[in-house]
């Protein structure tokens, strides 16, 4: 197995953690180590965790650190190889045939090929990071197809032959664990589970991402969000919602709203489900007051 001990000047998990921080992603030792090993070993990185813990943001930060373009493949139920790999531009092929008349024409040339995310990553492995987002939403047939791709990093286009990556592309997969992934897929990856950060680190994230938010506001929001996550909500607020809530409450406060009323009036950026809002409404004042104390 080829090992790349130095990736764009990054020769340790600690160096990668520092680089990610410069890209406005506050990584703990676990995710920094898993990400470094993924890059060094040339293996895909599989990040699992609840929605909103920063899995997609981690991929964006890795791409920023490497100075590469992020190519995102959003998975969904029923996704197939055509949506992930390539398609032929059928209308353009038909038009070319009509225009060619009696002349011969190669309708499988480059100009007729519609490049999808996985093919794009194969053809430019040194300039891209492929994010396969929410793989657990795809069905098992697509997951089986993905196994072959992650094993050899090559695809076969019947009309053009085999396309093989010149080097292992950087691939990040995310999963919300709505279903179990196949063991064979896990074996091909460096794995890391991302949990919600502790209150101290989440407050630092809020202040890093929302520079106009005061430390006291960030800590109050983090405390309130922590309480909300312990409630039986259909959609618990993630880190992005904590950042948005802190920014929104600060904006209202600057416009004249008093604390803690600014927190309460901006709750819609933290909770985005009508049933959740109705459920938490009777206790929202107490939660905010306790968090702001």
Short mmCIF file of C-alpha atoms in Angstrom, two decimals:
data_model
loop_
_atom_site.label_atom_id
_atom_site.label_comp_id
_atom_site.label_asym_id
_atom_site.label_seq_id
_atom_site.Cartn_x
_atom_site.Cartn_y
_atom_site.Cartn_z
CA UNK A 1 0.00 0.00 0.00
CA UNK A 2 1.51 3.37 -0.99
CA UNK A 3 1.82 5.69 1.99
CA UNK A 4 1.96 9.47 1.54
CA UNK A 5 3.52 10.67 4.78
CA UNK A 6 3.49 14.28 3.60
CA UNK A 7 0.39 15.82 2.03
CA UNK A 8 0.83 19.44 0.89
CA UNK A 9 3.19 20.04 3.79
CA UNK A 10 1.02 18.19 6.32
CA UNK A 11 3.03 15.43 7.98
CA UNK A 12 0.99 14.66 11.09
CA UNK A 13 -2.55 14.76 12.52
CA UNK A 14 -1.52 17.78 14.57
CA UNK A 15 -0.44 19.66 11.46
CA UNK A 16 -3.73 18.80 9.76
CA UNK A 17 -5.71 19.93 12.81
CA UNK A 18 -3.93 23.29 12.66
CA UNK A 19 -4.58 23.59 8.91
CA UNK A 20 -8.27 22.75 9.38
CA UNK A 21 -8.52 25.42 12.06
CA UNK A 22 -7.14 27.93 9.56
CA UNK A 23 -9.95 26.79 7.23
CA UNK A 24 -12.48 27.63 10.01
CA UNK A 25 -13.08 24.01 10.99
CA UNK A 26 -12.34 23.23 14.63
CA UNK A 27 -11.42 19.54 14.53
CA UNK A 28 -10.74 17.41 17.59
CA UNK A 29 -7.88 14.91 17.69
CA UNK A 30 -10.11 12.05 16.53
CA UNK A 31 -11.27 13.57 13.26
CA UNK A 32 -7.85 15.11 12.57
CA UNK A 33 -6.18 11.71 12.99
CA UNK A 34 -8.76 9.85 10.87
CA UNK A 35 -8.54 12.48 8.13
CA UNK A 36 -4.74 12.40 8.12
CA UNK A 37 -4.65 8.60 7.92
CA UNK A 38 -7.19 8.66 5.09
CA UNK A 39 -5.00 11.06 3.10
CA UNK A 40 -1.74 9.28 3.94
CA UNK A 41 -3.04 5.78 3.14
CA UNK A 42 -5.04 6.83 0.09
CA UNK A 43 -8.22 5.36 1.55
CA UNK A 44 -11.73 6.86 1.60
CA UNK A 45 -12.81 8.59 4.82
CA UNK A 46 -16.17 7.50 6.23
CA UNK A 47 -17.72 9.97 8.67
CA UNK A 48 -20.84 8.94 10.59
CA UNK A 49 -22.87 10.91 13.06
CA UNK A 50 -26.17 12.63 13.71
CA UNK A 51 -27.31 15.30 11.24
CA UNK A 52 -25.68 18.64 11.94
CA UNK A 53 -22.48 17.53 13.67
CA UNK A 54 -20.22 18.82 10.88
CA UNK A 55 -19.58 15.87 8.57
CA UNK A 56 -20.11 17.76 5.32
CA UNK A 57 -18.24 20.77 6.69
CA UNK A 58 -15.28 18.51 7.42
CA UNK A 59 -15.13 17.49 3.75
CA UNK A 60 -15.32 21.14 2.68
CA UNK A 61 -12.50 22.04 5.07
CA UNK A 62 -10.31 19.17 3.83
CA UNK A 63 -10.81 20.38 0.26
CA UNK A 64 -9.87 23.92 1.32
CA UNK A 65 -6.72 22.69 3.09
CA UNK A 66 -5.66 20.71 0.02
CA UNK A 67 -6.51 23.60 -2.30
CA UNK A 68 -8.82 21.38 -4.33
CA UNK A 69 -12.29 21.65 -5.80
CA UNK A 70 -15.00 19.87 -3.81
CA UNK A 71 -17.24 17.68 -5.96
CA UNK A 72 -20.40 16.71 -4.10
CA UNK A 73 -22.55 13.69 -4.91
CA UNK A 74 -25.76 13.97 -2.88
CA UNK A 75 -27.23 10.49 -2.39
CA UNK A 76 -30.94 9.76 -2.41
CA UNK A 77 -33.21 6.74 -2.66
CA UNK A 78 -33.06 5.39 -6.19
CA UNK A 79 -29.79 7.04 -7.21
CA UNK A 80 -28.09 5.04 -9.96
CA UNK A 81 -24.78 4.83 -11.79
CA UNK A 82 -25.89 7.30 -14.47
CA UNK A 83 -26.41 10.03 -11.88
CA UNK A 84 -23.08 9.26 -10.21
CA UNK A 85 -20.77 8.43 -13.14
CA UNK A 86 -21.75 9.71 -16.57
CA UNK A 87 -24.49 10.03 -19.13
CA UNK A 88 -24.55 10.49 -22.88
CA UNK A 89 -26.10 13.68 -24.18
CA UNK A 90 -28.76 11.92 -26.24
CA UNK A 91 -30.44 15.03 -27.76
CA UNK A 92 -27.06 16.37 -28.85
CA UNK A 93 -26.14 13.00 -30.35
CA UNK A 94 -29.36 12.94 -32.38
CA UNK A 95 -28.80 16.48 -33.59
CA UNK A 96 -25.23 15.66 -34.61
CA UNK A 97 -26.41 12.63 -36.57
CA UNK A 98 -28.96 14.71 -38.47
CA UNK A 99 -26.43 17.43 -39.20
CA UNK A 100 -23.79 14.95 -40.36
CA UNK A 101 -26.05 13.56 -43.07
CA UNK A 102 -24.10 10.93 -45.02
CA UNK A 103 -20.81 11.69 -43.30
CA UNK A 104 -19.55 9.39 -40.55
CA UNK A 105 -19.52 10.82 -37.02
CA UNK A 106 -18.38 9.55 -33.64
CA UNK A 107 -21.33 10.18 -31.37
CA UNK A 108 -19.37 8.87 -28.40
CA UNK A 109 -16.76 11.58 -28.46
CA UNK A 110 -15.83 13.74 -25.53
CA UNK A 111 -18.25 16.52 -26.48
CA UNK A 112 -21.23 14.17 -26.04
CA UNK A 113 -20.19 12.86 -22.61
CA UNK A 114 -21.92 14.38 -19.58
CA UNK A 115 -19.51 14.06 -16.68
CA UNK A 116 -20.99 13.24 -13.28
CA UNK A 117 -19.21 13.55 -9.91
CA UNK A 118 -17.47 10.17 -9.70
CA UNK A 119 -16.12 10.35 -13.24
CA UNK A 120 -14.95 13.91 -12.64
CA UNK A 121 -13.01 12.77 -9.57
CA UNK A 122 -11.41 9.90 -11.50
CA UNK A 123 -10.25 12.18 -14.28
CA UNK A 124 -8.79 14.84 -11.98
CA UNK A 125 -7.76 13.00 -8.79
CA UNK A 126 -5.04 15.53 -7.96
CA UNK A 127 -7.34 18.54 -8.16
CA UNK A 128 -10.59 17.36 -6.54
CA UNK A 129 -12.10 15.99 -3.36
CA UNK A 130 -15.12 13.74 -3.93
CA UNK A 131 -17.83 14.02 -1.26
CA UNK A 132 -20.37 11.18 -1.34
CA UNK A 133 -22.91 12.74 0.99
CA UNK A 134 -25.45 10.75 3.02
CA UNK A 135 -24.61 7.35 1.52
CA UNK A 136 -27.14 5.79 3.92
CA UNK A 137 -29.94 7.37 1.85
CA UNK A 138 -28.95 5.33 -1.21
CA UNK A 139 -30.16 1.78 -1.61
CA UNK A 140 -28.01 -1.34 -1.28
CA UNK A 141 -27.69 -1.75 -5.05
CA UNK A 142 -25.91 1.59 -5.32
CA UNK A 143 -23.79 0.74 -2.31
CA UNK A 144 -22.68 -2.48 -4.05
CA UNK A 145 -21.77 -0.48 -7.16
CA UNK A 146 -19.79 1.91 -4.97
CA UNK A 147 -17.77 -0.99 -3.56
CA UNK A 148 -16.30 -1.70 -6.98
CA UNK A 149 -15.48 1.96 -7.54
CA UNK A 150 -13.71 2.29 -4.18
CA UNK A 151 -11.73 -0.91 -4.73
CA UNK A 152 -10.03 -0.06 -8.02
CA UNK A 153 -10.88 3.61 -8.64
CA UNK A 154 -11.75 2.85 -12.23
CA UNK A 155 -14.85 2.61 -14.38
CA UNK A 156 -15.61 1.06 -17.74
CA UNK A 157 -17.47 3.02 -20.38
CA UNK A 158 -18.44 0.46 -23.03
CA UNK A 159 -18.11 2.93 -25.89
CA UNK A 160 -14.77 4.39 -24.72
CA UNK A 161 -13.01 1.76 -22.59
CA UNK A 162 -11.72 1.82 -19.04
CA UNK A 163 -10.94 5.05 -17.23
CA UNK A 164 -8.58 4.64 -14.29
CA UNK A 165 -7.49 7.29 -11.82
CA UNK A 166 -3.80 8.18 -12.09
CA UNK A 167 -3.69 8.19 -8.28
CA UNK A 168 -6.14 7.43 -5.51
CA UNK A 169 -8.60 10.32 -5.37
CA UNK A 170 -9.50 11.88 -2.04
CA UNK A 171 -12.97 10.56 -1.16
CA UNK A 172 -15.11 11.45 1.86
CA UNK A 173 -18.32 9.57 2.58
CA UNK A 174 -20.87 10.72 5.15
CA UNK A 175 -23.71 8.82 6.79
CA UNK A 176 -26.42 9.81 9.26
CA UNK A 177 -26.78 6.11 10.09
CA UNK A 178 -30.42 5.89 9.12
CA UNK A 179 -29.49 2.34 8.09
CA UNK A 180 -26.46 0.12 8.56
CA UNK A 181 -23.85 0.23 5.82
CA UNK A 182 -22.43 -2.97 4.40
CA UNK A 183 -19.39 -4.27 6.22
CA UNK A 184 -17.46 -4.48 2.94
CA UNK A 185 -17.89 -0.72 2.44
CA UNK A 186 -16.64 0.01 5.94
CA UNK A 187 -13.55 -2.16 5.41
CA UNK A 188 -12.48 0.00 2.49
CA UNK A 189 -12.53 3.19 4.56
CA UNK A 190 -10.89 4.93 7.46
CA UNK A 191 -13.81 5.34 9.87
CA UNK A 192 -14.67 8.05 12.37
CA UNK A 193 -17.80 8.73 14.37
CA UNK A 194 -18.49 12.44 14.91
CA UNK A 195 -20.51 13.33 17.99
CA UNK A 196 -21.78 16.72 19.06
CA UNK A 197 -18.88 18.71 20.52
CA UNK A 198 -18.72 19.51 24.18
CA UNK A 199 -20.03 22.91 25.27
CA UNK A 200 -16.60 24.54 25.39
CA UNK A 201 -15.62 23.49 21.89
CA UNK A 202 -19.03 24.29 20.42
CA UNK A 203 -18.87 27.80 21.88
CA UNK A 204 -15.47 28.23 20.21
CA UNK A 205 -16.98 27.03 16.92
CA UNK A 206 -19.84 29.53 17.21
CA UNK A 207 -17.43 32.40 17.86
CA UNK A 208 -15.16 31.27 15.01
CA UNK A 209 -18.01 31.04 12.51
CA UNK A 210 -19.89 34.11 13.75
CA UNK A 211 -17.28 36.71 14.58
CA UNK A 212 -19.85 39.35 15.56
CA UNK A 213 -21.26 37.18 18.37
CA UNK A 214 -20.12 37.92 21.91
CA UNK A 215 -18.70 35.09 24.02
CA UNK A 216 -21.57 35.30 26.52
CA UNK A 217 -24.10 34.98 23.70
CA UNK A 218 -22.26 32.01 22.20
CA UNK A 219 -22.17 30.20 25.54
CA UNK A 220 -25.84 30.91 26.20
CA UNK A 221 -26.86 29.56 22.79
CA UNK A 222 -24.70 26.46 23.22
CA UNK A 223 -26.24 25.78 26.63
CA UNK A 224 -29.77 26.19 25.24
CA UNK A 225 -29.01 24.02 22.21
CA UNK A 226 -27.60 21.35 24.51
CA UNK A 227 -30.89 21.30 26.41
CA UNK A 228 -32.89 21.12 23.18
CA UNK A 229 -30.85 18.14 21.97
CA UNK A 230 -31.89 16.20 25.06
CA UNK A 231 -35.56 16.68 24.18
CA UNK A 232 -37.44 14.13 22.02
CA UNK A 233 -37.45 16.38 18.94
CA UNK A 234 -37.86 15.18 15.37
CA UNK A 235 -34.97 17.41 14.27
CA UNK A 236 -32.48 18.41 16.94
CA UNK A 237 -30.51 21.58 16.18
CA UNK A 238 -27.04 20.95 14.78
CA UNK A 239 -23.91 23.05 15.03
CA UNK A 240 -24.95 25.15 12.02
CA UNK A 241 -28.25 25.96 13.75
CA UNK A 242 -26.37 26.99 16.89
CA UNK A 243 -24.24 29.38 14.82
CA UNK A 244 -27.33 30.77 13.06
CA UNK A 245 -29.23 31.20 16.32
CA UNK A 246 -26.37 33.12 17.89
CA UNK A 247 -26.10 35.39 14.85
CA UNK A 248 -29.88 35.92 14.63
CA UNK A 249 -30.27 36.73 18.33
CA UNK A 250 -27.33 39.15 18.14
CA UNK A 251 -28.89 40.85 15.11
CA UNK A 252 -32.22 41.30 16.92
CA UNK A 253 -30.46 42.60 20.01
CA UNK A 254 -28.59 45.19 17.99
CA UNK A 255 -31.95 46.20 16.54
CA UNK A 256 -33.36 46.88 19.99
CA UNK A 257 -34.69 43.53 21.26
CA UNK A 258 -33.77 42.80 24.87
CA UNK A 259 -32.11 39.66 26.14
CA UNK A 260 -33.43 37.00 26.51
CA UNK A 261 -36.34 37.99 24.26
CA UNK A 262 -33.93 38.11 21.31
CA UNK A 263 -33.22 34.40 21.83
CA UNK A 264 -36.91 33.49 21.98
CA UNK A 265 -37.92 35.52 18.92
CA UNK A 266 -35.19 33.94 16.80
CA UNK A 267 -35.97 30.33 17.78
CA UNK A 268 -37.07 29.63 14.20
CA UNK A 269 -33.45 29.43 13.04
CA UNK A 270 -32.74 26.68 15.60
CA UNK A 271 -35.94 24.61 15.46
CA UNK A 272 -37.43 24.16 12.01
CA UNK A 273 -40.34 21.83 12.59
CA UNK A 274 -43.83 22.98 13.63
CA UNK A 275 -44.38 20.03 15.97
CA UNK A 276 -41.01 20.60 17.64
CA UNK A 277 -41.82 24.28 18.18
CA UNK A 278 -45.24 23.41 19.62
CA UNK A 279 -43.73 20.76 21.89
CA UNK A 280 -40.98 22.97 23.28
CA UNK A 281 -42.98 26.21 23.51
CA UNK A 282 -44.26 25.75 27.11
CA UNK A 283 -40.69 25.29 28.40
CA UNK A 284 -38.80 27.60 26.06
CA UNK A 285 -38.69 30.56 28.48
CA UNK A 286 -37.24 28.36 31.23
CA UNK A 287 -34.67 26.81 28.91
CA UNK A 288 -33.48 30.19 27.64
CA UNK A 289 -33.44 31.74 31.11
CA UNK A 290 -31.39 28.86 32.50
CA UNK A 291 -28.98 28.96 29.55
CA UNK A 292 -28.49 32.73 29.83
CA UNK A 293 -27.99 32.66 33.60
#
